[in-house]
PDB file of C-alpha atoms and ligand atoms in Angstrom:
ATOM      1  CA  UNK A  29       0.194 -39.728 -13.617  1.00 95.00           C
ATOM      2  CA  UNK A  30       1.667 -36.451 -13.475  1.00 97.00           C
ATOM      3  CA  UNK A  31      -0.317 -33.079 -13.172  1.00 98.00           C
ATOM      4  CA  UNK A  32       0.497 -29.719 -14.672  1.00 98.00           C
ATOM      5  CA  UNK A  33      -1.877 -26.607 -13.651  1.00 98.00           C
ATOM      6  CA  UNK A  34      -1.723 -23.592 -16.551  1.00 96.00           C
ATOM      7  CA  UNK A  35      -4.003 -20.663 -16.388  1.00 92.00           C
ATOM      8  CA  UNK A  36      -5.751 -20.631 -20.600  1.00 87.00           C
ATOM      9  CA  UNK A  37      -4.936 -17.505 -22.426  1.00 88.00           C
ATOM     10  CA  UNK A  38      -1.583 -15.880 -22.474  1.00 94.00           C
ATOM     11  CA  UNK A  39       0.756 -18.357 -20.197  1.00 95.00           C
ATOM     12  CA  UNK A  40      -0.555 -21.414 -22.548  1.00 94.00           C
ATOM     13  CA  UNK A  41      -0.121 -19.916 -25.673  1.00 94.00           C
ATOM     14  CA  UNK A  42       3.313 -18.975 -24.600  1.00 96.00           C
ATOM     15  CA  UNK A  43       3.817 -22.487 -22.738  1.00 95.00           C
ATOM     16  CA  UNK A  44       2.802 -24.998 -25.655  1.00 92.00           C
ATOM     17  CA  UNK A  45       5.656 -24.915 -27.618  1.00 90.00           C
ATOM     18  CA  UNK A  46       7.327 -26.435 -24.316  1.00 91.00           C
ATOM     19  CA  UNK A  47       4.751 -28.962 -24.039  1.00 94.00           C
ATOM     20  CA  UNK A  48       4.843 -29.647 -27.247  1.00 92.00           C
ATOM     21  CA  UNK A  49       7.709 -30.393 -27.058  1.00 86.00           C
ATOM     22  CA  UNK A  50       7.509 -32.941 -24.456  1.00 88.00           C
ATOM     23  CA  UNK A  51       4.722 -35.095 -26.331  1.00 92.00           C
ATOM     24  CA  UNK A  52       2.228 -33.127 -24.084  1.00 95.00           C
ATOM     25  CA  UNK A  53      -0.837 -31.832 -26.457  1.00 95.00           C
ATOM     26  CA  UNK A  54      -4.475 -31.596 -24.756  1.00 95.00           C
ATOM     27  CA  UNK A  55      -7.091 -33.521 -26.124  1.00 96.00           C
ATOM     28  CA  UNK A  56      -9.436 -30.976 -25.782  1.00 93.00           C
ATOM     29  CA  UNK A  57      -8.767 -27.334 -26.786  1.00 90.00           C
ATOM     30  CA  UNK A  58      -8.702 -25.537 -23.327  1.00 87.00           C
ATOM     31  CA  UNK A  59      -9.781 -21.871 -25.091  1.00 85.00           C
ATOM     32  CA  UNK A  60     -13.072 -23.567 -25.911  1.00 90.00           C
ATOM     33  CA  UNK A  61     -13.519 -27.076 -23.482  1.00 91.00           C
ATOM     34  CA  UNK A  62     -15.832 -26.170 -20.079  1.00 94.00           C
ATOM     35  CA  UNK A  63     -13.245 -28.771 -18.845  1.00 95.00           C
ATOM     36  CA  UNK A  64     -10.772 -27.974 -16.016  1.00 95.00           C
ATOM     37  CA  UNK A  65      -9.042 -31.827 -16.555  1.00 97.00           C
ATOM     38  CA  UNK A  66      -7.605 -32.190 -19.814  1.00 96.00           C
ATOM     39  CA  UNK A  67      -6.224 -35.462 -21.055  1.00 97.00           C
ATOM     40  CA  UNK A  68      -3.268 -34.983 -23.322  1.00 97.00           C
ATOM     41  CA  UNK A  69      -1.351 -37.145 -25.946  1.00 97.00           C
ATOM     42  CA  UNK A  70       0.243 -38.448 -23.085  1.00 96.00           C
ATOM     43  CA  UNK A  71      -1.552 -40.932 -21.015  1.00 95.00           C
ATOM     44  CA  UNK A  72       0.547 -40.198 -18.311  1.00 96.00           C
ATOM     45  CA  UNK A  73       0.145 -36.572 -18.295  1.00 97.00           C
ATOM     46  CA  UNK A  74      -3.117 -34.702 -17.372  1.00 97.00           C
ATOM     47  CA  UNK A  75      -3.757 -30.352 -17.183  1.00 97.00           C
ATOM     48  CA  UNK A  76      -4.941 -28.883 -14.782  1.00 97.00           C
ATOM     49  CA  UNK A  77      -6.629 -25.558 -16.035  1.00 96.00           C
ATOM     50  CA  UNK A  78      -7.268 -22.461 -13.347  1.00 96.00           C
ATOM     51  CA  UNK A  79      -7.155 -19.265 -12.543  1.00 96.00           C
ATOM     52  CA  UNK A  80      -2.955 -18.094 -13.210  1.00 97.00           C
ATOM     53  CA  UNK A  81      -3.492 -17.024  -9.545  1.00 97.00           C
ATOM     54  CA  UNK A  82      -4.622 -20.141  -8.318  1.00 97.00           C
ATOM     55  CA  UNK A  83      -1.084 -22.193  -9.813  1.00 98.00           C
ATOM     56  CA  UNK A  84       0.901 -21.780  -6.619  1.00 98.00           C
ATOM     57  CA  UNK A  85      -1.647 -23.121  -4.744  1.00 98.00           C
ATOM     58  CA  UNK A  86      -2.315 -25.877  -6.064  1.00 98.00           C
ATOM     59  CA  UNK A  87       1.134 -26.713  -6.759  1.00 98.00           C
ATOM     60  CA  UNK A  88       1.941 -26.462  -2.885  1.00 97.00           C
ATOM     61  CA  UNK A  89      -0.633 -28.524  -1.978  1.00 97.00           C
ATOM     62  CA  UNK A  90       0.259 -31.126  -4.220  1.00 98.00           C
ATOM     63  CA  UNK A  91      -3.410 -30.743  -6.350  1.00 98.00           C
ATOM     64  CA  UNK A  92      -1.045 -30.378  -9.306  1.00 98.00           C
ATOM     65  CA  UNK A  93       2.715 -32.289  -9.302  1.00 98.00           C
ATOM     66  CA  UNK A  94       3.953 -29.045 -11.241  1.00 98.00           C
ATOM     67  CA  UNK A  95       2.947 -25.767 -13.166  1.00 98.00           C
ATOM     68  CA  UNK A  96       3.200 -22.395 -14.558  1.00 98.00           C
ATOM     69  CA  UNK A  97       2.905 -19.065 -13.642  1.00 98.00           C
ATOM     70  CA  UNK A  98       4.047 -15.377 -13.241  1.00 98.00           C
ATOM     71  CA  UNK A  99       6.707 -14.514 -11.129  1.00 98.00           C
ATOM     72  CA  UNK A 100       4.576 -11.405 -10.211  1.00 98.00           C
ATOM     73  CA  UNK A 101       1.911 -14.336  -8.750  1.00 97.00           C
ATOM     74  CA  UNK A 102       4.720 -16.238  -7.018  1.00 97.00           C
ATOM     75  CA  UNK A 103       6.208 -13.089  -5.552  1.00 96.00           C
ATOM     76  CA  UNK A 104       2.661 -12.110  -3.859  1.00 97.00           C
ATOM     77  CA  UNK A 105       1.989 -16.051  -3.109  1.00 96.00           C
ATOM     78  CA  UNK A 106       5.118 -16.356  -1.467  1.00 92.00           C
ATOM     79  CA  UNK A 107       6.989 -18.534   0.992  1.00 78.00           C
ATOM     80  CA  UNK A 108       9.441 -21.437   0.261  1.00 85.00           C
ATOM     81  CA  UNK A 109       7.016 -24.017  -0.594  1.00 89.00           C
ATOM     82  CA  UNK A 110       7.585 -24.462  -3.729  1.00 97.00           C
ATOM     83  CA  UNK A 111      10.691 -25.312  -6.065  1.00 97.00           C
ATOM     84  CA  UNK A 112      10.942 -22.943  -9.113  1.00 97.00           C
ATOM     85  CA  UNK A 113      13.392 -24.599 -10.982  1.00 97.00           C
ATOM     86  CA  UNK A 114      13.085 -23.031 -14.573  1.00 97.00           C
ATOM     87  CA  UNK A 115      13.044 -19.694 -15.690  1.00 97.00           C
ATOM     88  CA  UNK A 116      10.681 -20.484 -19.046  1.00 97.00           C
ATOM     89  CA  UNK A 117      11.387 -17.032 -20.747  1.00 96.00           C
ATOM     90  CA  UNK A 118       7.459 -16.147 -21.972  1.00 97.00           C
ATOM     91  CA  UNK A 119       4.488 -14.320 -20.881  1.00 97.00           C
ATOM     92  CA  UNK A 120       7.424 -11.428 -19.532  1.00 98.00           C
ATOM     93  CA  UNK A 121       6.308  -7.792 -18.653  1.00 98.00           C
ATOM     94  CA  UNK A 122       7.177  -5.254 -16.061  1.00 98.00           C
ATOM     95  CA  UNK A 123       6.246  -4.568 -12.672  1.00 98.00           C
ATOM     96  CA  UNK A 124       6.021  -1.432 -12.309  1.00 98.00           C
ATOM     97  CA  UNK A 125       4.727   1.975 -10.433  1.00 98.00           C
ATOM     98  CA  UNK A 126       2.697   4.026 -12.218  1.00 98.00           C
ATOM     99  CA  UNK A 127       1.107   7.390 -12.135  1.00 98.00           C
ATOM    100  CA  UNK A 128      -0.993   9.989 -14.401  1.00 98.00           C
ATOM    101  CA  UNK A 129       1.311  12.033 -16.548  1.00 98.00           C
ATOM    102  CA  UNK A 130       3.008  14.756 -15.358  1.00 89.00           C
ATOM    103  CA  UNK A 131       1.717  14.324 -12.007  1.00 93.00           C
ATOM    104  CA  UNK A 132       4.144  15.740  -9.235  1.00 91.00           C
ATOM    105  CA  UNK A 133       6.330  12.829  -6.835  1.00 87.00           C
ATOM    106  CA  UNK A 134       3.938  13.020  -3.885  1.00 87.00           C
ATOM    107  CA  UNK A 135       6.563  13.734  -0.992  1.00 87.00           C
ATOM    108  CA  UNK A 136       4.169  12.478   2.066  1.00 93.00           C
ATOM    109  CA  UNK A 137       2.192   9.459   2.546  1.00 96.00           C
ATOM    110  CA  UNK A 138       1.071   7.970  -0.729  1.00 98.00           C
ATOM    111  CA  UNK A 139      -2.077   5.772  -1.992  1.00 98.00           C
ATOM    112  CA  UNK A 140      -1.081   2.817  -4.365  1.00 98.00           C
ATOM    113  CA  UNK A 141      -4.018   0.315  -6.014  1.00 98.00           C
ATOM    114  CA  UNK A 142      -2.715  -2.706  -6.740  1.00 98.00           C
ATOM    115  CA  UNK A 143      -3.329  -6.274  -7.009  1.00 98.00           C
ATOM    116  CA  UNK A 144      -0.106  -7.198  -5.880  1.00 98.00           C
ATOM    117  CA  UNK A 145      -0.433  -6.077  -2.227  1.00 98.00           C
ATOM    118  CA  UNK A 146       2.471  -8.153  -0.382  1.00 98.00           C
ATOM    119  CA  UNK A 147       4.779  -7.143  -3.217  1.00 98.00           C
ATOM    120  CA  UNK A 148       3.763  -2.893  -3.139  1.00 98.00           C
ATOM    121  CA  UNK A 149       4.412  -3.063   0.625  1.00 98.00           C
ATOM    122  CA  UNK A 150       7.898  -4.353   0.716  1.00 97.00           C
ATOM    123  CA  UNK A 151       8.554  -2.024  -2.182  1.00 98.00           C
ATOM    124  CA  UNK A 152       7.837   0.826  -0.627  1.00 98.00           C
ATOM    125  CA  UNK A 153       8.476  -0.082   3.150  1.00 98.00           C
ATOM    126  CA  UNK A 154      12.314  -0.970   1.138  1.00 97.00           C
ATOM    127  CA  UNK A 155      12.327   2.823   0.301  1.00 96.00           C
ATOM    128  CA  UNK A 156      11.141   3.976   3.428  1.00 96.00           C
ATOM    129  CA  UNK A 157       7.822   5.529   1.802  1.00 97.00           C
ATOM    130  CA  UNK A 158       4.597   5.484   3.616  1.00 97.00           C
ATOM    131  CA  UNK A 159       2.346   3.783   1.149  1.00 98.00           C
ATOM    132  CA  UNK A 160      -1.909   2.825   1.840  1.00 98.00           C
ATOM    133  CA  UNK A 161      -1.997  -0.096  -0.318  1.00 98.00           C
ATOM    134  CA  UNK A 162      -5.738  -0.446  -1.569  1.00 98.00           C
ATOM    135  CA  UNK A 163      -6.547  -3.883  -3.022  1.00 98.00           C
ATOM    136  CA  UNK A 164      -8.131  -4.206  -6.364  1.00 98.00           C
ATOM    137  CA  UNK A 165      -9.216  -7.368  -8.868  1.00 97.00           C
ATOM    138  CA  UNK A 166      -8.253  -5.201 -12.138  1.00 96.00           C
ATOM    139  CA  UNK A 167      -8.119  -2.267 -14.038  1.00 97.00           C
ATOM    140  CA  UNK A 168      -5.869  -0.621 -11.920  1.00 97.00           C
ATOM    141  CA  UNK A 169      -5.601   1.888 -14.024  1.00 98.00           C
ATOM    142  CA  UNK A 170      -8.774   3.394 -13.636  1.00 98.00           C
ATOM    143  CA  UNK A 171      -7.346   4.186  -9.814  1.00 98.00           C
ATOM    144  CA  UNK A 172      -5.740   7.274 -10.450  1.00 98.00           C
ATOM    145  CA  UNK A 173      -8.037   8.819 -12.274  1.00 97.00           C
ATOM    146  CA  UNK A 174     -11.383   8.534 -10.252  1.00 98.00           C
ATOM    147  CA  UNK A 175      -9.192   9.686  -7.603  1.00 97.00           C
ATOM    148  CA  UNK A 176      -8.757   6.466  -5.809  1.00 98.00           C
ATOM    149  CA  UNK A 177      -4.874   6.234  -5.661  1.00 98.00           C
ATOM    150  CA  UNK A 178      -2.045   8.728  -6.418  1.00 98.00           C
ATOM    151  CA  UNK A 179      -0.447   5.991  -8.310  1.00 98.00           C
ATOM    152  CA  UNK A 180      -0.957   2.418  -8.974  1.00 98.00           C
ATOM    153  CA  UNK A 181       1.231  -1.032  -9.227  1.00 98.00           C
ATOM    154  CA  UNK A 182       0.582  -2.862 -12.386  1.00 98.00           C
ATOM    155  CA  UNK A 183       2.647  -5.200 -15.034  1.00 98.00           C
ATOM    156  CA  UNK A 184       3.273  -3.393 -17.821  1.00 98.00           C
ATOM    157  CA  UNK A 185       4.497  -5.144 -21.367  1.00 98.00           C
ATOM    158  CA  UNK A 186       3.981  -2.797 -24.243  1.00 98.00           C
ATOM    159  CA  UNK A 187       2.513   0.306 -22.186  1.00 98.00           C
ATOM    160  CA  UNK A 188      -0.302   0.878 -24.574  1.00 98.00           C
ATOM    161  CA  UNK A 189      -2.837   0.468 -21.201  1.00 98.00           C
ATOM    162  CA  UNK A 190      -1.224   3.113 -19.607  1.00 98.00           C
ATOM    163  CA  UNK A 191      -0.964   5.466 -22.084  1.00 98.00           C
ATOM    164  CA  UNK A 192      -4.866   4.964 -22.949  1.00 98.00           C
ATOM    165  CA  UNK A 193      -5.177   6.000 -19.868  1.00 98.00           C
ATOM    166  CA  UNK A 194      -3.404   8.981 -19.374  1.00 98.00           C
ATOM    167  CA  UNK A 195      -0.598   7.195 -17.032  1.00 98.00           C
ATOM    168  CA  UNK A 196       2.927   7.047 -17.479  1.00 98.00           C
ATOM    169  CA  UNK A 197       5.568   4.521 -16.158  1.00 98.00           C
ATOM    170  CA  UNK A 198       7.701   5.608 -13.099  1.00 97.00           C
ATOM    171  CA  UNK A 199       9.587   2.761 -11.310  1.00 98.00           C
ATOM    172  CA  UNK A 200      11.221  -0.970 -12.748  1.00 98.00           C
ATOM    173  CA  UNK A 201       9.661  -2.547  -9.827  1.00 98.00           C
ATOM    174  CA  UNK A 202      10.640  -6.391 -11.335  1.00 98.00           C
ATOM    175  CA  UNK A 203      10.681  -7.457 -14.655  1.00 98.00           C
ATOM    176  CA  UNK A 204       8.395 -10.903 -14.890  1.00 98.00           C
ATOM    177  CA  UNK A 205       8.343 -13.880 -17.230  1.00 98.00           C
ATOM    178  CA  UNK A 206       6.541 -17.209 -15.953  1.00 98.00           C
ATOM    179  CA  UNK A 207       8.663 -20.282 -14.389  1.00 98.00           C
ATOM    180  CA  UNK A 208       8.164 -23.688 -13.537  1.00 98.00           C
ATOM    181  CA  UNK A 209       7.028 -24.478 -10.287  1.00 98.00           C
ATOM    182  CA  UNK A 210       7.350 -28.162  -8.864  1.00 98.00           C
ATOM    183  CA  UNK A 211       5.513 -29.645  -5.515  1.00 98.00           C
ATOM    184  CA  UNK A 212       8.255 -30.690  -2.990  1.00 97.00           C
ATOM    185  CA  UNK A 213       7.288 -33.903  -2.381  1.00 97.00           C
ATOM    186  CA  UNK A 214       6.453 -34.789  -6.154  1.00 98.00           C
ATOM    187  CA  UNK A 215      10.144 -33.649  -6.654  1.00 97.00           C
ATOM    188  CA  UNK A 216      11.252 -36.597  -4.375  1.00 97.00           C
ATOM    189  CA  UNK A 217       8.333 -39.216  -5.453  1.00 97.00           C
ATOM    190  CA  UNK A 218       8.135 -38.311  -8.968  1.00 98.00           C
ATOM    191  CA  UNK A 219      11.960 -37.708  -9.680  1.00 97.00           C
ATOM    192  CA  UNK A 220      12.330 -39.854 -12.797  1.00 97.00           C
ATOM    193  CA  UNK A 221       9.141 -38.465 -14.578  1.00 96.00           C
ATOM    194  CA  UNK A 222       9.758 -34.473 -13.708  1.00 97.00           C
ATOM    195  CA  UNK A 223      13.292 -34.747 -14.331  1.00 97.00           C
ATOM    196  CA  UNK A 224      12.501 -36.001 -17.607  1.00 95.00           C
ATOM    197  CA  UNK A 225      10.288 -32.972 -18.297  1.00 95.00           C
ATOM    198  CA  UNK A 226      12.611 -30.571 -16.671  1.00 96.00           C
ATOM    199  CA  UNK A 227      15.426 -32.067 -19.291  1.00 96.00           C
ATOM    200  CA  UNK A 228      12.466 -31.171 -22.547  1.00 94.00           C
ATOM    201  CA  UNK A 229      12.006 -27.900 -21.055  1.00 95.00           C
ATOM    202  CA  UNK A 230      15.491 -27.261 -21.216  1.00 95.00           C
ATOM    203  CA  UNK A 231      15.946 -27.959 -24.657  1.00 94.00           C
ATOM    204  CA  UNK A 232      13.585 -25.693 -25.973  1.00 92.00           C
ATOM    205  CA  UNK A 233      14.842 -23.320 -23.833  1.00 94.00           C
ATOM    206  CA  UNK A 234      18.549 -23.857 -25.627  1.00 93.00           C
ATOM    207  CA  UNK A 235      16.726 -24.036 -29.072  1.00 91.00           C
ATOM    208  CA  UNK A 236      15.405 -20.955 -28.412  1.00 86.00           C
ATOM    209  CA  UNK A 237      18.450 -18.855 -26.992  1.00 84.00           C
TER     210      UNK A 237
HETATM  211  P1  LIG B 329      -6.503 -14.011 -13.300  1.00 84.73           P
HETATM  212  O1  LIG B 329      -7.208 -14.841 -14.338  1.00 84.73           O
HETATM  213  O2  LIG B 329      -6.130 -14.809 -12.086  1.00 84.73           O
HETATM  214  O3  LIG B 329      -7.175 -12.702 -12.980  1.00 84.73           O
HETATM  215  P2  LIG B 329      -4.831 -12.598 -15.118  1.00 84.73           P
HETATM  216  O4  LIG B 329      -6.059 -12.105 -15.807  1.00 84.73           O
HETATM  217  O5  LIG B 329      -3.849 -11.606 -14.583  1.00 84.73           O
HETATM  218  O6  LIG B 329      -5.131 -13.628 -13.933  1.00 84.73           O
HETATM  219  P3  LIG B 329      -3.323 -13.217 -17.439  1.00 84.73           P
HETATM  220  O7  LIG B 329      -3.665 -11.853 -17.912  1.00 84.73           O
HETATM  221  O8  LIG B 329      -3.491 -14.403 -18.336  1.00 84.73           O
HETATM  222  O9  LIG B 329      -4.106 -13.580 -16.109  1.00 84.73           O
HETATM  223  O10 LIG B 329      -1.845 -13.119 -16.929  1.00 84.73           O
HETATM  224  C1  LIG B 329      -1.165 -14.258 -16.507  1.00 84.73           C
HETATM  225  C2  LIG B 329       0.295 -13.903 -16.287  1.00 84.73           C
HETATM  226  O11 LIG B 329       0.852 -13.420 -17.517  1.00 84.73           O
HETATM  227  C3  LIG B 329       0.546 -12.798 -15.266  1.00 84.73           C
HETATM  228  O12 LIG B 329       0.603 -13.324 -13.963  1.00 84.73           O
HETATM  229  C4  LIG B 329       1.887 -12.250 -15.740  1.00 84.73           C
HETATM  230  O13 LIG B 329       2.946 -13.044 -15.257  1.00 84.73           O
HETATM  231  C5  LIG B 329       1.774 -12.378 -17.255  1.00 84.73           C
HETATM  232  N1  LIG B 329       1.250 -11.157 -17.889  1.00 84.73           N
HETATM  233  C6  LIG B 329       0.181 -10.438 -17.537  1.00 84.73           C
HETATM  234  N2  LIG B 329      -0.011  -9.376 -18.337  1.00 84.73           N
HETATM  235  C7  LIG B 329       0.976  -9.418 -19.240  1.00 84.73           C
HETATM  236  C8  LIG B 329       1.302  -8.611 -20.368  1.00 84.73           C
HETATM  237  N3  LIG B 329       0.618  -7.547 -20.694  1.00 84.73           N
HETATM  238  N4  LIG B 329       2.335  -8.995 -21.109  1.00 84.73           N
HETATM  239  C9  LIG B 329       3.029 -10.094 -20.798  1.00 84.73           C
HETATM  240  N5  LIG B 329       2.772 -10.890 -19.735  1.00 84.73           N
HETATM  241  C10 LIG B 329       1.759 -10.554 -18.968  1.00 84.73           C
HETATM  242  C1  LIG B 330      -2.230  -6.734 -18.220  1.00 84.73           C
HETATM  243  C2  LIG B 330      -1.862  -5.697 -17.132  1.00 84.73           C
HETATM  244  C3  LIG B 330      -2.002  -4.378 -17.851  1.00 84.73           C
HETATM  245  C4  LIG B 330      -1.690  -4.759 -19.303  1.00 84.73           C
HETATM  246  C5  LIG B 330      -0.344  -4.246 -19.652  1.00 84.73           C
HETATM  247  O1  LIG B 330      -3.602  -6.788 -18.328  1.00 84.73           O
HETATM  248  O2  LIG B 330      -2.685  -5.812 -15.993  1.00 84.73           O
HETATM  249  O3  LIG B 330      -3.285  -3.849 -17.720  1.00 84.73           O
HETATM  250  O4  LIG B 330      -1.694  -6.193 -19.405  1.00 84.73           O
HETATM  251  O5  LIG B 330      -0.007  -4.585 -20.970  1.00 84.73           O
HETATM  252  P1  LIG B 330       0.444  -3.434 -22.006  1.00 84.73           P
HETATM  253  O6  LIG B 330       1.529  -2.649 -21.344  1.00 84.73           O
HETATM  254  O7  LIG B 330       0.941  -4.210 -23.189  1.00 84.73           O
HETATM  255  O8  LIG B 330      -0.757  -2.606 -22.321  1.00 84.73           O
HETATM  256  P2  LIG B 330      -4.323  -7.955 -19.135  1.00 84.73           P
HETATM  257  O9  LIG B 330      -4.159  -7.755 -20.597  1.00 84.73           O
HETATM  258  O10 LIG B 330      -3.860  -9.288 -18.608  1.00 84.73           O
HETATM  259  O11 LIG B 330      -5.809  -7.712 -18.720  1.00 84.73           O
HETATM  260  P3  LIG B 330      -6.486  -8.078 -17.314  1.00 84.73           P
HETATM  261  O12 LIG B 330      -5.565  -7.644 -16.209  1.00 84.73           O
HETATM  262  O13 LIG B 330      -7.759  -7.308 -17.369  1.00 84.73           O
HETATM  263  O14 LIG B 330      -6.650  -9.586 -17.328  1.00 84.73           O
END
């Protein structure tokens, strides 16, 4: 049995066309099932369904044999636990600084709300600017404008959030797009299976270039 983890919304949308593609269909539709196992067309492939966040752990734990997520959520799990062996192409964005429009380049120690804490430090340490990361859960946006932060860290894809807000983009922090992430050991146990998977993957990949 081999187990995938993938968040529902936007990374499975973008991610069933590649499962499709390897005979891998849930059962159950995971937009509407209370289920967090879903049996697929595959006997020998379960989902695992949880919070995009939650991927790498799993995944490094061995919970789930492989899965998907952002590299903005591998970046701020971190470490060399897992293997990230495909670059899938979908759910990308931009991680980026922002701040309210026309506000002036603070040239002192700056406040930045983010969710992506580990990754806002080593930007700015990088630069040699004195940042207070503040941690927030969402709507980062809202930051600037109460007052909170003098600029914020955020993905940004089509930059209709920010500009409902009043923000504008500053700095290409990273662009994102989700990869494949594979458990060390499963990688070793499991070769014949993943490999197998890894070789789908890649076709749709080429169909798609
Ligand atoms: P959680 O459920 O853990 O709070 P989330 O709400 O951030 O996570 P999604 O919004 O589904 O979950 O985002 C999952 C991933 O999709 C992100 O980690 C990122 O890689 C990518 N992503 C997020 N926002 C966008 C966007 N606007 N455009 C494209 N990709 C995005
Ligand atoms: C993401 C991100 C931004 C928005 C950017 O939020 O956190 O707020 O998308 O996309 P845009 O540039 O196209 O407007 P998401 O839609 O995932 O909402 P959430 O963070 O509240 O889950």
């Amino acid at each position: 049995m081999l187990t995938i983890a993938v968040s529902k919304g936007r990374i499975y949308e973008e991610a069933l066309p590649f499962l499709e593609q390897a005979g891998i269909k849930p059962i159950d539709d995971p937009d509407t099932s209370r289920k967090l196992i879903l049996q697929t067309t595959r006997d020998d492939v379960r989902l695992v369904i949880i919070r995009a966040t939650d991927v790498p752990t799993f995944v490094e734990y061995g919970a789930a044999d492989m899965g998907i997520a952002g590299k903005d959520v591998l970046l701020e799990h971190g470490g060399e636990s897992l293997y990230e062996p495909l670059d899938l192409n979908i759910a990308t964005c931009r991680l980026m600084t922002a701040a309210q429009v026309s506000a002036p380049e603070i040239k002192g120690r700056i406040r930045v709300a983010t969710k992506y804490v580990k990754t806002a430090k080593s930007y700015f340490a990088e630069r040699g600017i004195q940042a207070d990361i503040i941690k927030l859960y969402g709507s980062m946006e809202l930051a600037p404008l109460v007052g909170l932060a003098d600029c914020i860290v955020d993905l940004v894809d089509t930059g209709n959030t920010l500009k409902a807000n009043g923000l504008e983009p500053r700095e290409l922090i990273m662009t994102i797009s989700s990869r494949l992430v594979v458990n060390k050991a499963a990688m070793k146990m499991k070769h014949e299976a993943i490999q197998s998977l890894l070789d789908q993957f890649e076709k749709t990949l080429d169909q798609r270039r």
